[in-house]
Amino acid sequence: MVKVRLATPVLQDNDEAARENRELFRERGIFVLNLMSSPGSGKTTTLERTIERLPEGLRLAVIEGDIYTTRDADRIEARGVPVVQINTAGACHLDARMIKPALGDFDLGAIDLLIIENVGNLVCPAEFDLGEDARAVVLSVTEGDDKPMKYPLIFRLARVALVNKVDLLPYTDCDMEQLGRDMALINPELEVFPVSARTGQGFTLWMDWLAEQVRNKQAASQR
Amino acid sequence: MHEYSLVGGVVKQLQASAAENNIKQISRVALVIGKLTMAVPDALQFSFEAFRKEEPLLKEDAVLEIREEPVIGECKECQHRFEIKDYEFICPSCSSVNIKLVSGRELYIDYYEGE
């Protein structure tokens, strides 16, 4: 009987691929956002509204992760944004190795911002670094205010939370103060944007944040 | 249920290491997982059993041993070290929220045994 000590990270392959992706994004000065949420929170609608509000000259591309269908990708393509669909064929998350081949389908020189819409799931995607600059979680008020405490990792690792469907607040029991307190306990640096992707409420601040990140990334890459 | 892909990664690394060390069969694998990962021990065990049926490198009675690490934070203001319970990243000593994570995100193969 032999005992072999390894201390090898289980996600080593993923993390290496994520490093390579990140290096490529750095060279090209592309700001990459990993957009995560549970199913039905309004991720794709948030993305559609974001496309509508994009500042002049800011060039967006989208990677759509979906388990089987191309429905979300079709919605994005209809708006004239370059989109690549990744079907995970049953897998509950995207990983960094899936991103790399998808990048070959874009003209990377013509992109300022890449948004990767992850598979709808608050658990598994949190574990996989894709090489992104920031993670954003979309959480809708109809899901309830207990989500951060139930899925702490995704909120701990996110830079931004978009609290969506605030136009429906009068019809829910969601306590925005409780939600804010819980998110702050898990991640004091989390930036929270209350929005409604349906009405466009709150999108001015969100779009300002996004545009600023893109500018900072471009400036850092030119140094 | 991303535990299945996590165990897939474990098996891949075991294959590579076993080949290097000339080990034909593995009887025990020890994993360390932090409590701030989203990997559920039961789901890891379930996935391991599924791989064990297919993967000749794993003995049919091979054991997966899981050691869980607590979530430990260190206050950046007063350097106090403490266990983070209920995901409250707040220093019990000085109430600062400026907390560095010391442990809790581990996810690695500690060792394996075979012949």
Tab-separated table of C-alpha atoms in Angstrom:
chain	number	residue	atom	x	y	z
A	1	MET	CA	0.000	0.000	0.000
A	2	VAL	CA	1.358	3.412	-0.994
A	3	LYS	CA	0.121	6.722	0.265
A	4	VAL	CA	0.591	9.634	-2.137
A	5	ARG	CA	0.223	13.214	-0.902
A	6	LEU	CA	-1.105	15.496	-3.606
A	7	ALA	CA	-2.593	18.744	-2.264
A	8	THR	CA	-3.822	19.339	-5.831
A	9	PRO	CA	-6.774	21.710	-6.216
A	10	VAL	CA	-9.745	19.853	-7.657
A	11	LEU	CA	-10.464	22.795	-9.962
A	12	GLN	CA	-6.867	23.066	-11.190
A	13	ASP	CA	-7.764	22.526	-14.870
A	14	ASN	CA	-10.534	25.078	-14.672
A	15	ASP	CA	-8.414	27.625	-12.878
A	16	GLU	CA	-5.611	27.310	-15.434
A	17	ALA	CA	-8.067	27.840	-18.281
A	18	ALA	CA	-9.529	30.822	-16.392
A	19	ARG	CA	-6.033	32.338	-16.066
A	20	GLU	CA	-5.489	31.988	-19.811
A	21	ASN	CA	-8.869	33.571	-20.571
A	22	ARG	CA	-8.120	36.428	-18.162
A	23	GLU	CA	-4.728	37.071	-19.772
A	24	LEU	CA	-6.343	37.224	-23.215
A	25	PHE	CA	-8.999	39.670	-21.977
A	26	ARG	CA	-6.292	41.804	-20.379
A	27	GLU	CA	-4.256	42.000	-23.598
A	28	ARG	CA	-7.346	42.962	-25.560
A	29	GLY	CA	-8.667	45.377	-22.955
A	30	ILE	CA	-12.062	43.656	-22.842
A	31	PHE	CA	-14.092	43.987	-19.649
A	32	VAL	CA	-15.781	40.656	-18.884
A	33	LEU	CA	-18.841	40.261	-16.707
A	34	ASN	CA	-20.060	36.871	-15.489
A	35	LEU	CA	-23.816	37.260	-15.056
A	36	MET	CA	-25.397	34.771	-12.686
A	37	SER	CA	-28.791	34.178	-11.119
A	38	SER	CA	-31.470	31.627	-10.442
A	39	PRO	CA	-33.827	30.690	-13.308
A	40	GLY	CA	-36.573	33.243	-13.869
A	41	SER	CA	-34.896	36.176	-12.110
A	42	GLY	CA	-34.810	38.131	-15.351
A	43	LYS	CA	-31.180	37.727	-16.436
A	44	THR	CA	-31.927	37.777	-20.142
A	45	THR	CA	-34.417	40.647	-19.822
A	46	THR	CA	-31.777	42.564	-17.833
A	47	LEU	CA	-29.345	41.901	-20.657
A	48	GLU	CA	-31.852	43.083	-23.275
A	49	ARG	CA	-32.464	46.298	-21.373
A	50	THR	CA	-28.702	46.751	-20.976
A	51	ILE	CA	-28.275	46.417	-24.759
A	52	GLU	CA	-30.954	49.066	-25.322
A	53	ARG	CA	-29.191	51.480	-23.003
A	54	LEU	CA	-25.621	50.882	-24.209
A	55	PRO	CA	-23.700	54.137	-24.636
A	56	GLU	CA	-22.826	55.089	-28.201
A	57	GLY	CA	-19.659	53.327	-29.348
A	58	LEU	CA	-19.508	50.733	-26.581
A	59	ARG	CA	-19.198	47.412	-28.364
A	60	LEU	CA	-20.804	44.464	-26.593
A	61	ALA	CA	-20.650	40.736	-27.253
A	62	VAL	CA	-22.490	38.024	-25.364
A	63	ILE	CA	-21.861	34.388	-24.518
A	64	GLU	CA	-25.064	32.596	-23.609
A	65	GLY	CA	-24.851	29.527	-21.408
A	66	ASP	CA	-27.896	27.364	-21.564
A	67	ILE	CA	-28.475	23.732	-20.779
A	68	TYR	CA	-30.192	22.798	-24.041
A	69	THR	CA	-32.012	25.571	-25.887
A	70	THR	CA	-30.948	28.585	-27.954
A	71	ARG	CA	-33.910	30.726	-26.830
A	72	ASP	CA	-31.862	33.247	-24.889
A	73	ALA	CA	-29.246	33.533	-27.632
A	74	ASP	CA	-32.023	34.148	-30.187
A	75	ARG	CA	-33.340	37.020	-28.070
A	76	ILE	CA	-29.890	38.637	-27.961
A	77	GLU	CA	-29.136	38.063	-31.637
A	78	ALA	CA	-32.426	39.714	-32.560
A	79	ARG	CA	-30.947	42.907	-31.132
A	80	GLY	CA	-27.913	42.798	-33.401
A	81	VAL	CA	-25.326	41.903	-30.764
A	82	PRO	CA	-22.703	39.212	-31.584
A	83	VAL	CA	-23.638	36.182	-29.538
A	84	VAL	CA	-22.227	32.685	-29.116
A	85	GLN	CA	-24.317	29.990	-27.563
A	86	ILE	CA	-22.769	27.349	-25.318
A	87	ASN	CA	-25.028	24.402	-24.663
A	88	THR	CA	-23.793	22.647	-21.572
A	89	ALA	CA	-25.834	19.524	-22.454
A	90	GLY	CA	-27.102	18.994	-18.961
A	91	ALA	CA	-24.285	20.552	-16.949
A	92	CYS	CA	-25.513	23.068	-14.400
A	93	HIS	CA	-22.770	25.675	-14.918
A	94	LEU	CA	-20.267	27.081	-17.395
A	95	ASP	CA	-16.596	26.392	-16.830
A	96	ALA	CA	-13.516	28.214	-18.117
A	97	ARG	CA	-12.671	25.511	-20.641
A	98	MET	CA	-16.000	26.035	-22.405
A	99	ILE	CA	-15.331	29.764	-22.807
A	100	LYS	CA	-12.073	29.526	-24.730
A	101	PRO	CA	-13.382	27.871	-27.934
A	102	ALA	CA	-16.369	30.238	-27.936
A	103	LEU	CA	-13.977	33.217	-28.053
A	104	GLY	CA	-12.725	32.035	-31.445
A	105	ASP	CA	-16.121	32.915	-32.910
A	106	PHE	CA	-15.774	36.612	-32.069
A	107	ASP	CA	-13.675	39.387	-33.556
A	108	LEU	CA	-11.992	40.206	-30.229
A	109	GLY	CA	-10.529	43.418	-31.600
A	110	ALA	CA	-14.064	44.752	-32.046
A	111	ILE	CA	-15.310	44.128	-28.495
A	112	ASP	CA	-15.133	46.375	-25.432
A	113	LEU	CA	-17.455	44.452	-23.162
A	114	LEU	CA	-18.207	40.736	-22.988
A	115	ILE	CA	-21.126	39.574	-20.895
A	116	ILE	CA	-21.284	35.866	-20.152
A	117	GLU	CA	-24.773	34.814	-19.137
A	118	ASN	CA	-24.264	31.758	-16.959
A	119	VAL	CA	-26.700	28.883	-16.526
A	120	GLY	CA	-29.591	29.831	-14.226
A	121	ASN	CA	-28.459	28.421	-10.886
A	122	LEU	CA	-27.222	30.075	-7.686
A	123	VAL	CA	-25.139	27.116	-6.516
A	124	CYS	CA	-22.816	25.547	-9.047
A	125	PRO	CA	-21.689	28.509	-11.216
A	126	ALA	CA	-20.285	30.198	-8.095
A	127	GLU	CA	-17.524	27.615	-7.900
A	128	PHE	CA	-16.127	28.142	-11.422
A	129	ASP	CA	-13.888	31.062	-12.331
A	130	LEU	CA	-14.302	31.834	-16.037
A	131	GLY	CA	-11.571	34.472	-16.219
A	132	GLU	CA	-14.033	37.337	-15.740
A	133	ASP	CA	-13.268	40.752	-14.250
A	134	ALA	CA	-16.414	40.850	-12.156
A	135	ARG	CA	-19.385	38.763	-11.243
A	136	ALA	CA	-22.886	40.145	-11.125
A	137	VAL	CA	-25.791	38.365	-9.468
A	138	VAL	CA	-29.339	39.119	-10.541
A	139	LEU	CA	-31.821	38.510	-7.753
A	140	SER	CA	-35.505	39.294	-8.187
A	141	VAL	CA	-37.688	40.493	-5.326
A	142	THR	CA	-40.262	37.809	-6.157
A	143	GLU	CA	-37.738	35.141	-5.112
A	144	GLY	CA	-37.779	36.392	-1.519
A	145	ASP	CA	-35.260	38.157	0.695
A	146	ASP	CA	-33.714	34.938	2.077
A	147	LYS	CA	-31.615	34.132	-1.008
A	148	PRO	CA	-28.280	35.661	0.085
A	149	MET	CA	-28.195	33.648	3.318
A	150	LYS	CA	-29.169	30.483	1.451
A	151	TYR	CA	-26.574	30.912	-1.296
A	152	PRO	CA	-23.797	32.891	0.413
A	153	LEU	CA	-20.898	31.961	-1.857
A	154	ILE	CA	-22.340	33.524	-4.993
A	155	PHE	CA	-22.981	36.778	-3.081
A	156	ARG	CA	-19.589	36.712	-1.370
A	157	LEU	CA	-17.747	36.463	-4.683
A	158	ALA	CA	-19.900	38.928	-6.620
A	159	ARG	CA	-18.960	42.572	-7.168
A	160	VAL	CA	-22.492	43.630	-8.056
A	161	ALA	CA	-26.027	42.580	-7.190
A	162	LEU	CA	-28.907	43.683	-9.402
A	163	VAL	CA	-32.084	43.430	-7.355
A	164	ASN	CA	-34.597	43.049	-10.152
A	165	LYS	CA	-38.385	43.414	-10.502
A	166	VAL	CA	-38.579	46.224	-7.938
A	167	ASP	CA	-41.729	47.381	-9.762
A	168	LEU	CA	-43.402	44.298	-8.227
A	169	LEU	CA	-42.366	45.120	-4.644
A	170	PRO	CA	-45.888	46.098	-3.493
A	171	TYR	CA	-47.078	42.602	-4.413
A	172	THR	CA	-44.384	40.667	-2.546
A	173	ASP	CA	-43.294	40.120	1.054
A	174	CYS	CA	-39.695	40.905	0.152
A	175	ASP	CA	-38.118	43.131	2.811
A	176	MET	CA	-35.562	45.308	0.998
A	177	GLU	CA	-33.901	46.383	4.255
A	178	GLN	CA	-33.444	42.797	5.391
A	179	LEU	CA	-32.107	41.899	1.959
A	180	GLY	CA	-29.645	44.795	2.067
A	181	ARG	CA	-28.456	43.905	5.574
A	182	ASP	CA	-27.896	40.243	4.701
A	183	MET	CA	-25.981	41.073	1.536
A	184	ALA	CA	-23.808	43.545	3.460
A	185	LEU	CA	-22.994	40.940	6.114
A	186	ILE	CA	-21.889	38.423	3.507
A	187	ASN	CA	-20.089	40.947	1.319
A	188	PRO	CA	-19.648	44.529	2.555
A	189	GLU	CA	-18.096	45.578	-0.764
A	190	LEU	CA	-21.021	44.393	-2.875
A	191	GLU	CA	-22.531	47.172	-5.000
A	192	VAL	CA	-26.306	46.867	-5.057
A	193	PHE	CA	-28.492	48.256	-7.834
A	194	PRO	CA	-32.279	48.022	-7.362
A	195	VAL	CA	-33.688	47.792	-10.897
A	196	SER	CA	-36.636	46.786	-12.980
A	197	ALA	CA	-35.578	45.331	-16.309
A	198	ARG	CA	-39.204	45.598	-17.425
A	199	THR	CA	-39.642	49.319	-16.785
A	200	GLY	CA	-35.998	50.407	-16.968
A	201	GLN	CA	-36.056	51.780	-13.398
A	202	GLY	CA	-32.580	52.019	-11.854
A	203	PHE	CA	-30.777	51.381	-15.132
A	204	THR	CA	-29.037	54.762	-15.333
A	205	LEU	CA	-26.810	53.956	-12.344
A	206	TRP	CA	-26.197	50.405	-13.534
A	207	MET	CA	-25.195	51.569	-17.023
A	208	ASP	CA	-22.880	54.217	-15.531
A	209	TRP	CA	-21.161	51.551	-13.439
A	210	LEU	CA	-20.751	49.257	-16.425
A	211	ALA	CA	-19.399	52.005	-18.700
A	212	GLU	CA	-16.905	53.039	-16.005
A	213	GLN	CA	-15.596	49.469	-15.683
A	214	VAL	CA	-15.116	49.282	-19.449
A	215	ARG	CA	-13.194	52.581	-19.484
A	216	ASN	CA	-10.967	51.481	-16.579
A	217	LYS	CA	-10.178	48.186	-18.255
A	218	GLN	CA	-9.252	49.876	-21.517
A	219	ALA	CA	-7.051	52.396	-19.731
A	220	ALA	CA	-5.267	49.625	-17.798
A	221	SER	CA	-4.626	47.669	-20.981
A	222	GLN	CA	-3.069	50.676	-22.764
A	223	ARG	CA	-0.610	51.363	-19.979
B	1	MET	CA	-25.239	18.959	-8.977
B	2	HIS	CA	-21.782	20.159	-10.048
B	3	GLU	CA	-20.292	17.611	-7.634
B	4	TYR	CA	-20.274	15.136	-10.511
B	5	SER	CA	-17.908	17.333	-12.510
B	6	LEU	CA	-15.811	17.992	-9.396
B	7	VAL	CA	-15.362	14.246	-8.835
B	8	GLY	CA	-14.612	13.925	-12.566
B	9	GLY	CA	-11.732	16.356	-11.996
B	10	VAL	CA	-10.540	14.343	-9.009
B	11	VAL	CA	-10.523	11.121	-11.033
B	12	LYS	CA	-8.577	12.780	-13.842
B	13	GLN	CA	-5.890	13.936	-11.427
B	14	LEU	CA	-5.755	10.521	-9.775
B	15	GLN	CA	-5.224	8.903	-13.181
B	16	ALA	CA	-2.298	11.186	-13.929
B	17	SER	CA	-0.687	10.762	-10.513
B	18	ALA	CA	-1.258	6.987	-10.369
B	19	ALA	CA	0.414	6.579	-13.767
B	20	GLU	CA	3.440	8.563	-12.546
B	21	ASN	CA	3.674	6.529	-9.360
B	22	ASN	CA	2.973	3.181	-10.995
B	23	ILE	CA	-0.158	2.581	-8.931
B	24	LYS	CA	-2.709	0.236	-10.459
B	25	GLN	CA	-5.552	0.412	-7.977
B	26	ILE	CA	-6.676	3.084	-5.538
B	27	SER	CA	-8.428	2.120	-2.316
B	28	ARG	CA	-8.793	5.471	-0.527
B	29	VAL	CA	-9.057	9.100	-1.587
B	30	ALA	CA	-8.983	11.973	0.899
B	31	LEU	CA	-10.568	15.283	-0.092
B	32	VAL	CA	-10.502	18.520	1.854
B	33	ILE	CA	-13.435	20.886	1.335
B	34	GLY	CA	-14.035	24.239	2.968
B	35	LYS	CA	-17.470	25.038	4.282
B	36	LEU	CA	-17.646	28.085	2.022
B	37	THR	CA	-17.604	25.960	-1.113
B	38	MET	CA	-20.898	24.886	-2.579
B	39	ALA	CA	-19.831	21.216	-2.692
B	40	VAL	CA	-22.134	19.007	-0.654
B	41	PRO	CA	-20.390	15.964	0.936
B	42	ASP	CA	-23.337	13.602	0.276
B	43	ALA	CA	-23.451	14.610	-3.372
B	44	LEU	CA	-19.665	14.083	-3.647
B	45	GLN	CA	-20.038	10.592	-2.155
B	46	PHE	CA	-22.885	9.805	-4.538
B	47	SER	CA	-20.825	10.959	-7.530
B	48	PHE	CA	-17.777	9.026	-6.307
B	49	GLU	CA	-19.835	5.824	-6.144
B	50	ALA	CA	-20.975	6.399	-9.717
B	51	PHE	CA	-17.363	6.868	-10.917
B	52	ARG	CA	-16.185	3.853	-8.904
B	53	LYS	CA	-18.418	1.577	-11.000
B	54	GLU	CA	-16.912	2.824	-14.282
B	55	GLU	CA	-13.302	3.629	-13.442
B	56	PRO	CA	-11.003	0.571	-13.201
B	57	LEU	CA	-8.386	2.586	-11.290
B	58	LEU	CA	-10.773	2.829	-8.327
B	59	LYS	CA	-11.174	-0.418	-6.376
B	60	GLU	CA	-14.766	-1.512	-6.096
B	61	ASP	CA	-14.722	-0.868	-2.351
B	62	ALA	CA	-12.622	2.331	-2.621
B	63	VAL	CA	-13.446	4.902	0.061
B	64	LEU	CA	-13.835	8.654	-0.324
B	65	GLU	CA	-12.879	10.421	2.875
B	66	ILE	CA	-13.998	14.031	3.195
B	67	ARG	CA	-12.543	16.479	5.685
B	68	GLU	CA	-14.412	19.748	6.083
B	69	GLU	CA	-12.574	22.953	6.963
B	70	PRO	CA	-14.354	25.701	8.915
B	71	VAL	CA	-14.771	29.221	7.567
B	72	ILE	CA	-12.087	31.293	9.306
B	73	GLY	CA	-11.719	35.034	8.896
B	74	GLU	CA	-9.079	37.495	10.010
B	75	CYS	CA	-9.978	41.079	10.818
B	76	LYS	CA	-7.869	43.508	8.779
B	77	GLU	CA	-8.316	46.183	11.453
B	78	CYS	CA	-7.472	44.357	14.692
B	79	GLN	CA	-5.993	41.060	13.326
B	80	HIS	CA	-8.450	39.009	15.390
B	81	ARG	CA	-8.960	35.485	13.958
B	82	PHE	CA	-12.377	33.900	14.327
B	83	GLU	CA	-14.721	31.310	12.898
B	84	ILE	CA	-17.352	32.857	10.657
B	85	LYS	CA	-20.740	31.458	11.531
B	86	ASP	CA	-23.937	32.062	9.569
B	87	TYR	CA	-21.895	33.858	6.901
B	88	GLU	CA	-21.614	37.021	8.964
B	89	PHE	CA	-18.351	38.566	7.846
B	90	ILE	CA	-18.080	40.861	10.828
B	91	CYS	CA	-15.352	40.943	13.488
B	92	PRO	CA	-16.708	39.870	16.912
B	93	SER	CA	-13.936	41.851	18.570
B	94	CYS	CA	-14.094	45.282	16.903
B	95	SER	CA	-17.196	44.984	14.635
B	96	SER	CA	-15.191	45.756	11.496
B	97	VAL	CA	-16.521	44.323	8.230
B	98	ASN	CA	-13.062	44.429	6.683
B	99	ILE	CA	-12.446	40.687	6.891
B	100	LYS	CA	-9.895	38.569	5.063
B	101	LEU	CA	-10.887	34.969	4.437
B	102	VAL	CA	-8.233	32.639	5.897
B	103	SER	CA	-9.905	29.307	5.260
B	104	GLY	CA	-13.186	27.902	4.020
B	105	ARG	CA	-12.618	27.895	0.242
B	106	GLU	CA	-10.457	24.732	0.162
B	107	LEU	CA	-11.205	22.151	-2.457
B	108	TYR	CA	-8.283	19.809	-2.958
B	109	ILE	CA	-7.132	16.198	-2.941
B	110	ASP	CA	-5.087	15.736	0.213
B	111	TYR	CA	-3.793	12.218	-0.530
B	112	TYR	CA	-4.749	8.841	-1.911
B	113	GLU	CA	-3.739	5.274	-1.108
B	114	GLY	CA	-3.254	2.438	-3.547
B	115	GLU	CA	-0.936	-0.240	-4.843
